[in-house]
PDB file of C-alpha atoms in Angstrom:
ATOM      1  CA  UNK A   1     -13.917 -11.323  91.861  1.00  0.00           C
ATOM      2  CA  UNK A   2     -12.723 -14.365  90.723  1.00  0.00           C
ATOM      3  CA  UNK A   3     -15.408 -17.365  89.864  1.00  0.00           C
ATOM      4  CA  UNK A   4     -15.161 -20.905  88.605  1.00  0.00           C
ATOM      5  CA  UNK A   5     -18.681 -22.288  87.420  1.00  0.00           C
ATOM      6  CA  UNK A   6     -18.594 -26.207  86.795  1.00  0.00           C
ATOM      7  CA  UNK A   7     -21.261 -27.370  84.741  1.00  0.00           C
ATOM      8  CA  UNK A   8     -21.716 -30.647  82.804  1.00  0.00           C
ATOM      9  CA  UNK A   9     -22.423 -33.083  85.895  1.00  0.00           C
ATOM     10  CA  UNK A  10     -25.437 -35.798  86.135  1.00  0.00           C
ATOM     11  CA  UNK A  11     -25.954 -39.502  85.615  1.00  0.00           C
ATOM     12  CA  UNK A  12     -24.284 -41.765  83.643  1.00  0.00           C
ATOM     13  CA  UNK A  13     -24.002 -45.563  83.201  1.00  0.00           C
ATOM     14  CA  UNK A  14     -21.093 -47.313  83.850  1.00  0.00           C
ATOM     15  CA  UNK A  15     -18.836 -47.334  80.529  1.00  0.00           C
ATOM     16  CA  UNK A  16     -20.541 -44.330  79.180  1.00  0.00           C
ATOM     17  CA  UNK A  17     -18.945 -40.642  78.977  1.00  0.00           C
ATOM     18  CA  UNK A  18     -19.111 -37.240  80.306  1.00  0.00           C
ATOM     19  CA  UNK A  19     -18.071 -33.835  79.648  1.00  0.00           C
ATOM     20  CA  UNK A  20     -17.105 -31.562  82.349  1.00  0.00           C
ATOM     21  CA  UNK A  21     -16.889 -27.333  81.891  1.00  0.00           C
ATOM     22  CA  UNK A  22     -15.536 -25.124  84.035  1.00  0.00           C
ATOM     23  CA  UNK A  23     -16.111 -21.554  83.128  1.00  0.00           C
ATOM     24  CA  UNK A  24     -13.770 -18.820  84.387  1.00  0.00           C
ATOM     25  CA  UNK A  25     -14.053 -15.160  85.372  1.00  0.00           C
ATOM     26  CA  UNK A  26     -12.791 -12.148  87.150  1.00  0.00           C
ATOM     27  CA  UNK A  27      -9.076 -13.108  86.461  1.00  0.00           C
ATOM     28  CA  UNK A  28      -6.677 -13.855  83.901  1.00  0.00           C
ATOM     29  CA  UNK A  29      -7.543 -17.534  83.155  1.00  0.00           C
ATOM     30  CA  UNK A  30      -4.499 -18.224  81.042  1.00  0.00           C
ATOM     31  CA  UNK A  31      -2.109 -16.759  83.758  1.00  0.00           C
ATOM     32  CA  UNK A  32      -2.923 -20.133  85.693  1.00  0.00           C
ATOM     33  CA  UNK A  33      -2.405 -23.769  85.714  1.00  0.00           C
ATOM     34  CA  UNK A  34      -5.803 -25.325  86.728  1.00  0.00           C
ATOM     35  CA  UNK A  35      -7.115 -29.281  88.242  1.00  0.00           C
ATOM     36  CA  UNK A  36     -10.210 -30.705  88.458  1.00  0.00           C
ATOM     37  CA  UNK A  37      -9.813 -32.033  92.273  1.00  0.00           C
ATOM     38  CA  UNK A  38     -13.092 -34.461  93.151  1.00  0.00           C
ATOM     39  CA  UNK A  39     -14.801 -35.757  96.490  1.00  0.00           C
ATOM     40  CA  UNK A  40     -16.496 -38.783  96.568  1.00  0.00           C
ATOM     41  CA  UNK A  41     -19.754 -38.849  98.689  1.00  0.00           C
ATOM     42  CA  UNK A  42     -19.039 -38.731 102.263  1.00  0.00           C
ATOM     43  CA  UNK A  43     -15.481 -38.786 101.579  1.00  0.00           C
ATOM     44  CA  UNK A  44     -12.323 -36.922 101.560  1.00  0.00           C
ATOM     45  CA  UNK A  45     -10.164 -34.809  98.674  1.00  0.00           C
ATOM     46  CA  UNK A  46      -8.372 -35.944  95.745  1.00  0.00           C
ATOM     47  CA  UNK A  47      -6.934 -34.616  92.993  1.00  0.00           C
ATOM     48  CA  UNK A  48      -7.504 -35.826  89.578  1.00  0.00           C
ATOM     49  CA  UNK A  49      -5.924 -33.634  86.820  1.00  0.00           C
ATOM     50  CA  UNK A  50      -3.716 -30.515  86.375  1.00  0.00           C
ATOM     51  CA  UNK A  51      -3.138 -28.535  82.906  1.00  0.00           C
ATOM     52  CA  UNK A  52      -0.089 -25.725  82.613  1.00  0.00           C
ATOM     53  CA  UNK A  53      -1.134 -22.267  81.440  1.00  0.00           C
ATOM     54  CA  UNK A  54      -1.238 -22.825  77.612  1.00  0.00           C
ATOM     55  CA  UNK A  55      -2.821 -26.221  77.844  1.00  0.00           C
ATOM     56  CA  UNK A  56       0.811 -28.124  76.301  1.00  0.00           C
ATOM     57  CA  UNK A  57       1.162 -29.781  79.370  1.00  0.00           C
ATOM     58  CA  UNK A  58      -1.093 -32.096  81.466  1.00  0.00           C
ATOM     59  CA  UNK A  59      -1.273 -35.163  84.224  1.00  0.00           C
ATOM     60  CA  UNK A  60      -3.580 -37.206  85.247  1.00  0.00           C
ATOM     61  CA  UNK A  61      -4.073 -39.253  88.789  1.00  0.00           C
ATOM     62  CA  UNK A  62      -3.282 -42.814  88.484  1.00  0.00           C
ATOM     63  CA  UNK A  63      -7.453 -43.892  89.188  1.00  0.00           C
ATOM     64  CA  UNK A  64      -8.185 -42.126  85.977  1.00  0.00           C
ATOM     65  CA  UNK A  65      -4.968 -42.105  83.936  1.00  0.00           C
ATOM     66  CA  UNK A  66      -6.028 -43.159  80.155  1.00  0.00           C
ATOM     67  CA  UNK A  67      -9.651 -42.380  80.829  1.00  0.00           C
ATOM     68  CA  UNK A  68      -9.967 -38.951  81.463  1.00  0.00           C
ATOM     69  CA  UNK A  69      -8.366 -36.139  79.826  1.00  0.00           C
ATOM     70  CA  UNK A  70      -7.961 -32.117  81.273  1.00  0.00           C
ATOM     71  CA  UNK A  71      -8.625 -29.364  78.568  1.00  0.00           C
ATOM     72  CA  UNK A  72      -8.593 -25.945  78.324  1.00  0.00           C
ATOM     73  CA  UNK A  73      -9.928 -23.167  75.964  1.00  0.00           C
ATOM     74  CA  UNK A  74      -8.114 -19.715  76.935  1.00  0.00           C
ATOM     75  CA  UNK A  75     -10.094 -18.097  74.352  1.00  0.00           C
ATOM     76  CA  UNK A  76     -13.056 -19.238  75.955  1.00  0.00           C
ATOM     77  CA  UNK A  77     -11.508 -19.105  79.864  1.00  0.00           C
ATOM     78  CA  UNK A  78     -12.859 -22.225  80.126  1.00  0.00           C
ATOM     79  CA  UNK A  79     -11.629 -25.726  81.861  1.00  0.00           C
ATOM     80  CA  UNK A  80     -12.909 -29.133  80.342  1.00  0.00           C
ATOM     81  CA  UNK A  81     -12.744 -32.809  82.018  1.00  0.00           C
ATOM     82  CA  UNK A  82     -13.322 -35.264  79.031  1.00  0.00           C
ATOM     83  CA  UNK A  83     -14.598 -38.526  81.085  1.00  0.00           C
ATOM     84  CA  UNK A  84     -14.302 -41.285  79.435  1.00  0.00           C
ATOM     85  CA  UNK A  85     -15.105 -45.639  80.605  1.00  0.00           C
ATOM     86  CA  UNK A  86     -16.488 -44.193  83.749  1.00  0.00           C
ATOM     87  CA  UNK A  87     -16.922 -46.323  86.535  1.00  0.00           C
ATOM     88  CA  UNK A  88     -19.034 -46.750  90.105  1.00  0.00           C
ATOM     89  CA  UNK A  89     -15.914 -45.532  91.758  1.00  0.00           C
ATOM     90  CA  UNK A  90     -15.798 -42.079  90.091  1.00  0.00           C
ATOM     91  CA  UNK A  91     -19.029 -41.280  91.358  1.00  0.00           C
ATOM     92  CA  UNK A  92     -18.179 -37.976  93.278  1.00  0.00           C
ATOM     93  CA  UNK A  93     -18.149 -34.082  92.805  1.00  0.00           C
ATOM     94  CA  UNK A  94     -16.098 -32.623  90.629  1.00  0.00           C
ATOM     95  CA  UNK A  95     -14.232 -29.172  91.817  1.00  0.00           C
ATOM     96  CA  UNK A  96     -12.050 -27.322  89.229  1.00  0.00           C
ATOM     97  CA  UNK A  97      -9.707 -25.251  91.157  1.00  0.00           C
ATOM     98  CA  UNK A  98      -7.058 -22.487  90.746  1.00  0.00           C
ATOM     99  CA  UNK A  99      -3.515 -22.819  92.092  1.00  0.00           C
ATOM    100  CA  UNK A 100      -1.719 -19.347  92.426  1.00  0.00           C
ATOM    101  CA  UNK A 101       1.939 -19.193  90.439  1.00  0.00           C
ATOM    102  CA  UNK A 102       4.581 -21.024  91.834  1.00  0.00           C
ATOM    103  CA  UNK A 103       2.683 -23.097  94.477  1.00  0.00           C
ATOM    104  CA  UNK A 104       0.318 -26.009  94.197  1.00  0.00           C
ATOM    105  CA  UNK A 105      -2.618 -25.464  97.025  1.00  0.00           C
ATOM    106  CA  UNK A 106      -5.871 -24.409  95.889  1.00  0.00           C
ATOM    107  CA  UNK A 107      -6.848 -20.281  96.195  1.00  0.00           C
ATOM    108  CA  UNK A 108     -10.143 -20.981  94.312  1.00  0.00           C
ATOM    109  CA  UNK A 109     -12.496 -23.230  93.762  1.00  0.00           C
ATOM    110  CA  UNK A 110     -15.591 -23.896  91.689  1.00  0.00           C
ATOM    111  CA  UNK A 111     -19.167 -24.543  93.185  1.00  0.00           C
ATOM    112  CA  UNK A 112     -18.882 -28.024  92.245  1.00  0.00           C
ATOM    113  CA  UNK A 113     -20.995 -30.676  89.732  1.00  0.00           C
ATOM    114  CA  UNK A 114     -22.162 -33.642  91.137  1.00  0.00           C
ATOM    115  CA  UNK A 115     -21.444 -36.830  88.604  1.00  0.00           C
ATOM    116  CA  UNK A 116     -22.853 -40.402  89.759  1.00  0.00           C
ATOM    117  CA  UNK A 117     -21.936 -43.351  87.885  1.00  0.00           C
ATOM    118  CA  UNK A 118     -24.748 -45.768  87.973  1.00  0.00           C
ATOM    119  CA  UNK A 119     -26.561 -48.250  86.659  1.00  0.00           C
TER     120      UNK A 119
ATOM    121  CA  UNK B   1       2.816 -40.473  97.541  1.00  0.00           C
ATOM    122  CA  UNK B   2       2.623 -38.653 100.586  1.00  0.00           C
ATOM    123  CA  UNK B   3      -0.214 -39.707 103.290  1.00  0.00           C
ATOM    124  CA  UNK B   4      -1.130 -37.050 105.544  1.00  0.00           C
ATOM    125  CA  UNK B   5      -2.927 -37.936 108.859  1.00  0.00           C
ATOM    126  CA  UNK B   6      -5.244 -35.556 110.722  1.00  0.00           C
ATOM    127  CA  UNK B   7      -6.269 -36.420 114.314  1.00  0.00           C
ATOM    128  CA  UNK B   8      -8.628 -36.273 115.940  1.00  0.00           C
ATOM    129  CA  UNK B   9     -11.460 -37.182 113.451  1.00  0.00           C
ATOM    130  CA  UNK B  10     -14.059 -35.312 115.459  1.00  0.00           C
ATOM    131  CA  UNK B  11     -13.166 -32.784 117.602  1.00  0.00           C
ATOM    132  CA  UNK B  12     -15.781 -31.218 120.058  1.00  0.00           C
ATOM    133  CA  UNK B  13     -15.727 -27.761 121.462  1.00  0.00           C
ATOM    134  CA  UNK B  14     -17.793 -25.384 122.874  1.00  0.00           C
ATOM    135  CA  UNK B  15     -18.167 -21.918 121.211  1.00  0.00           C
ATOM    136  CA  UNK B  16     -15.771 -19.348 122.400  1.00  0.00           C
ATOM    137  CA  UNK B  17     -13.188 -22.429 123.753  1.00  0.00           C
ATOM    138  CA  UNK B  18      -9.788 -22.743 121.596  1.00  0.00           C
ATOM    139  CA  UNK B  19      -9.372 -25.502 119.061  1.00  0.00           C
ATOM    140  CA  UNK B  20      -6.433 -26.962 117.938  1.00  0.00           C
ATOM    141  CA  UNK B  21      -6.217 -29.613 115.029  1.00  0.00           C
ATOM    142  CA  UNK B  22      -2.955 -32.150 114.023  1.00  0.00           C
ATOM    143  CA  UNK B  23      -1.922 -32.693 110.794  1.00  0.00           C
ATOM    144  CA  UNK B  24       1.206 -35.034 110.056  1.00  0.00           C
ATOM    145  CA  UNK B  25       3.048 -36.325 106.541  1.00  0.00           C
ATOM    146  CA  UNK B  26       4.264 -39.313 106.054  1.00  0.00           C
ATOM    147  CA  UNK B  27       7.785 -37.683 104.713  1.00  0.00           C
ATOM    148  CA  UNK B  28       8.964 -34.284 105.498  1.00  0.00           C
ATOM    149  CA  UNK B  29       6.744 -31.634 103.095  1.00  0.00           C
ATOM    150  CA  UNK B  30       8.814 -28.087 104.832  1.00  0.00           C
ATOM    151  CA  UNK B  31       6.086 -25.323 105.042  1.00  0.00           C
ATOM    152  CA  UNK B  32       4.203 -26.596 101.678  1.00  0.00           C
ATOM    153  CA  UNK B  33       0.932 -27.502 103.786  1.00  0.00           C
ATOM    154  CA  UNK B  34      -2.310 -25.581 103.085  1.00  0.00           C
ATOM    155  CA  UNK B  35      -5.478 -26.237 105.816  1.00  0.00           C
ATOM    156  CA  UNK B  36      -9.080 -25.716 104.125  1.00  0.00           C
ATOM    157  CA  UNK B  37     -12.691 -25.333 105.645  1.00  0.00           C
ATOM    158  CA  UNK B  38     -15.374 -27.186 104.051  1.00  0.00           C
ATOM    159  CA  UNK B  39     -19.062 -26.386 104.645  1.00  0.00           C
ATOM    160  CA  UNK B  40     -21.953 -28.801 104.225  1.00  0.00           C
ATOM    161  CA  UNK B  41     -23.231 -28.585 100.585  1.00  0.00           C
ATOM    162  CA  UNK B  42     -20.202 -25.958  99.999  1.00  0.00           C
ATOM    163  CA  UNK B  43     -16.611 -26.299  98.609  1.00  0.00           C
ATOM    164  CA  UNK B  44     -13.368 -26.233 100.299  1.00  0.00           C
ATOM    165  CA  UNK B  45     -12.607 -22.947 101.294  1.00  0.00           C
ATOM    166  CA  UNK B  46      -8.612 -22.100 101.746  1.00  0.00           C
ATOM    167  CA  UNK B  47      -7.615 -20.346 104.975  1.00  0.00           C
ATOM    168  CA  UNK B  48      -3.988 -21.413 105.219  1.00  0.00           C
ATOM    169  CA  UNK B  49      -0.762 -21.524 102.971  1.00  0.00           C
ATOM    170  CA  UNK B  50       2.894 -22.004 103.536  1.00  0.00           C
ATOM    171  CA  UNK B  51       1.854 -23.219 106.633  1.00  0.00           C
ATOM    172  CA  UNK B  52       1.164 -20.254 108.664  1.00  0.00           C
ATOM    173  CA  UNK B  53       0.256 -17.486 106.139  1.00  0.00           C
ATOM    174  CA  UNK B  54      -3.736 -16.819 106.444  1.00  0.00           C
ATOM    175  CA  UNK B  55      -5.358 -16.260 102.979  1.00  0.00           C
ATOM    176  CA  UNK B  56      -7.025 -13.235 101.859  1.00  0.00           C
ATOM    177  CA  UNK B  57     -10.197 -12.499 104.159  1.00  0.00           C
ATOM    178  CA  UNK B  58      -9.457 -15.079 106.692  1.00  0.00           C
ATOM    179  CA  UNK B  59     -10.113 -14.137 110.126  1.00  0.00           C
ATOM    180  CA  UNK B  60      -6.965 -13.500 112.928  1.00  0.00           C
ATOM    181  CA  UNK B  61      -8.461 -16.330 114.956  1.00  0.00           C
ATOM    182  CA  UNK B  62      -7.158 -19.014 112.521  1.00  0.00           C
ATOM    183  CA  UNK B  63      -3.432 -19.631 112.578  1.00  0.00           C
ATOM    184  CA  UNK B  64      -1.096 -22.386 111.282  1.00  0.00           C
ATOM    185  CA  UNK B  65       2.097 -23.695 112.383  1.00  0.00           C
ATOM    186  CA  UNK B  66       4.431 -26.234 112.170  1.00  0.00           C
ATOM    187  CA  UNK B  67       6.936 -27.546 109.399  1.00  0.00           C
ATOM    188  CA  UNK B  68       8.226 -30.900 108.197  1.00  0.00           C
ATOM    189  CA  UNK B  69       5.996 -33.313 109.167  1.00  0.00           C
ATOM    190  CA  UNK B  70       4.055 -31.908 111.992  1.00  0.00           C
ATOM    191  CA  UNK B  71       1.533 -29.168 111.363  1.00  0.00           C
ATOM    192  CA  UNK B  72      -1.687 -27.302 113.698  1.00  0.00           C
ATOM    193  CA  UNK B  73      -4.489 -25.577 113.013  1.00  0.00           C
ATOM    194  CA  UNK B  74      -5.538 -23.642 115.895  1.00  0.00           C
ATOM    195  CA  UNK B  75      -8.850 -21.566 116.327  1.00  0.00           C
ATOM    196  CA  UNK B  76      -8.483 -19.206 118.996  1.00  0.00           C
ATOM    197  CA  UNK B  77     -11.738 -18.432 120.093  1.00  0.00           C
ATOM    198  CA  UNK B  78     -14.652 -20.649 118.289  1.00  0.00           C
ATOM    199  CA  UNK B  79     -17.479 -18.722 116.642  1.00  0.00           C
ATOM    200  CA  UNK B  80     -20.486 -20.746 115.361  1.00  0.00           C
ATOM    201  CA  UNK B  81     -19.366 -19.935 111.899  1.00  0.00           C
ATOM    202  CA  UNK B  82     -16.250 -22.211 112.445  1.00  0.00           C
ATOM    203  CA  UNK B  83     -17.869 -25.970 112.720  1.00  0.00           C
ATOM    204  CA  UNK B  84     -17.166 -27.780 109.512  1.00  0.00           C
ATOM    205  CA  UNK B  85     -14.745 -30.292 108.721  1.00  0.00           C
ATOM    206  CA  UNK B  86     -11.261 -29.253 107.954  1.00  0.00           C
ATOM    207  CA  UNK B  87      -8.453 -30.580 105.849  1.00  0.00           C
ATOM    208  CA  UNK B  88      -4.969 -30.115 105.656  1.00  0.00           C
ATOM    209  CA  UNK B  89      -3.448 -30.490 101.848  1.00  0.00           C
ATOM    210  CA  UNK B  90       0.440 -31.003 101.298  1.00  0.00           C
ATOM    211  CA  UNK B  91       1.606 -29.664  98.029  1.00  0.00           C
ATOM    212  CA  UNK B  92       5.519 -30.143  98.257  1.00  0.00           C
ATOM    213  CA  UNK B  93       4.937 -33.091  95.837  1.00  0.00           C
ATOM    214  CA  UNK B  94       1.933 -34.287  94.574  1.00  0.00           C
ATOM    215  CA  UNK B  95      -0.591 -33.314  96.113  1.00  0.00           C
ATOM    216  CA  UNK B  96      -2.522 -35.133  98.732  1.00  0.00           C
ATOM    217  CA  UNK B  97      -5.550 -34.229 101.283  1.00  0.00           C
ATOM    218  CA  UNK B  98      -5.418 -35.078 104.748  1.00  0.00           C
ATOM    219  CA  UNK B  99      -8.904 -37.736 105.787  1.00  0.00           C
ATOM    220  CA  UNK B 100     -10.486 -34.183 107.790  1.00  0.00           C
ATOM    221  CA  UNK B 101     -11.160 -33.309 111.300  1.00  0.00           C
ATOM    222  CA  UNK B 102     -14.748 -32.847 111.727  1.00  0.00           C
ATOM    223  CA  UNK B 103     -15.132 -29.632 114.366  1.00  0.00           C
ATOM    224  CA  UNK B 104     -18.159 -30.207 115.838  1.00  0.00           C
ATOM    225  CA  UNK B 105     -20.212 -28.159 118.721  1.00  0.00           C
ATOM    226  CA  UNK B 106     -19.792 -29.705 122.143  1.00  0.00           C
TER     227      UNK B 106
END
């Protein structure tokens, strides 16, 4: 069955940096574009990065565009959030997520890893 | 971007009643709306796509419907399984998350 284990999460001080994982199993990782999608505390959904299949393409949402940066390993079937300049505002938890081909909702999603940015 | 609103924020129903949750986008999104269940302490969990098709394992009592900008999540008959908050997720651009409907036991 298919699994997404996000690891990587804890707390930080504002400014600092922090290195998400998402590990993939049960299906053919590099068949699918992946996003880290994250929920602040009491709050709703958002997305926050997307990668194509081979990693040559990748987007970030505007709150964290030229801070964080999506990765992938397909030899390792394993996602990566680089987080870099972190701030208060991205404390939240941090879902990577599956989207089947040819659509953008979710099918999947990891467990979760809590980050909080604080001082 | 596209803002989706869900109404009502809380919802209360007894168990065994019907439930039926709004969803509307701010610009016309066709049947690219998805509706997730989220658990305390759990992730979202999807249950519809393309507006009306029910994912893989998701019980006949949930159905979607709608298109353009005006979408419903209906429960037919609540089992105690079903109170959680739900969200409704356009992906016809960007995506965006609706703000949730919290289903709560009345």
């Amino acid at each position: 069955q298919v699994q997404l284990v996000e690891s990587g999460g804890g707390l930080v001080q504002p400014g600092r940096s922090l290195r998400l994982s998402c590990a993939a199993s049960g299906f053919t990782f590099s068949d699918y574009v992946m996003y880290w999608v994250r929920q602040a505390p009491g709050k709703g959904l958002e997305w926050v990065a997307i990668i194509s299949y081979d990693g040559s393409n990748t987007y970030s949402a505007d709150a964290v565009r030229g801070r964080f940066t999506i990765s992938r390993d397909n030899s390792e079937n394993t996602l990566f959030l680089q987080m870099n300049s972190l701030r208060t505002e991205d404390t939240a938890v941090y879902y990577c997520a599956r989207v089947p081909a040819s659509s953008y909702y979710f099918d999947h999603w990891g467990q979760g890893t809590l980050v909080t940015v604080s001082s | 971007e596209i803002v989706m609103t869900q109404s009502p924020a809380t919802l209360s129903v007894s168990p065994g009643e019907r439930a039926s949750l709004s969803c509307r986008a701010s610009q016309d999104v066709s049947s690219n709306l998805a509706w997730y269940q989220q658990k305390p302490g759990q992730a979202p969990r999807l249950l519809i796509y393309g507006a009306s098709t029910r994912a893989t394992g998701v019980p006949p009592r949930f159905s979607g419907s709608g298109s353009g900008t005006e979408f419903t999540l209906t429960i037919s008959s609540l089992q105690s399984e079903d109170f959680a908050v739900y969200y409704c997720q356009q992906y016809d651009h960007w995506p965006t998350f609706g703000q949730g409907t919290k289903l709560e036991i009345k």
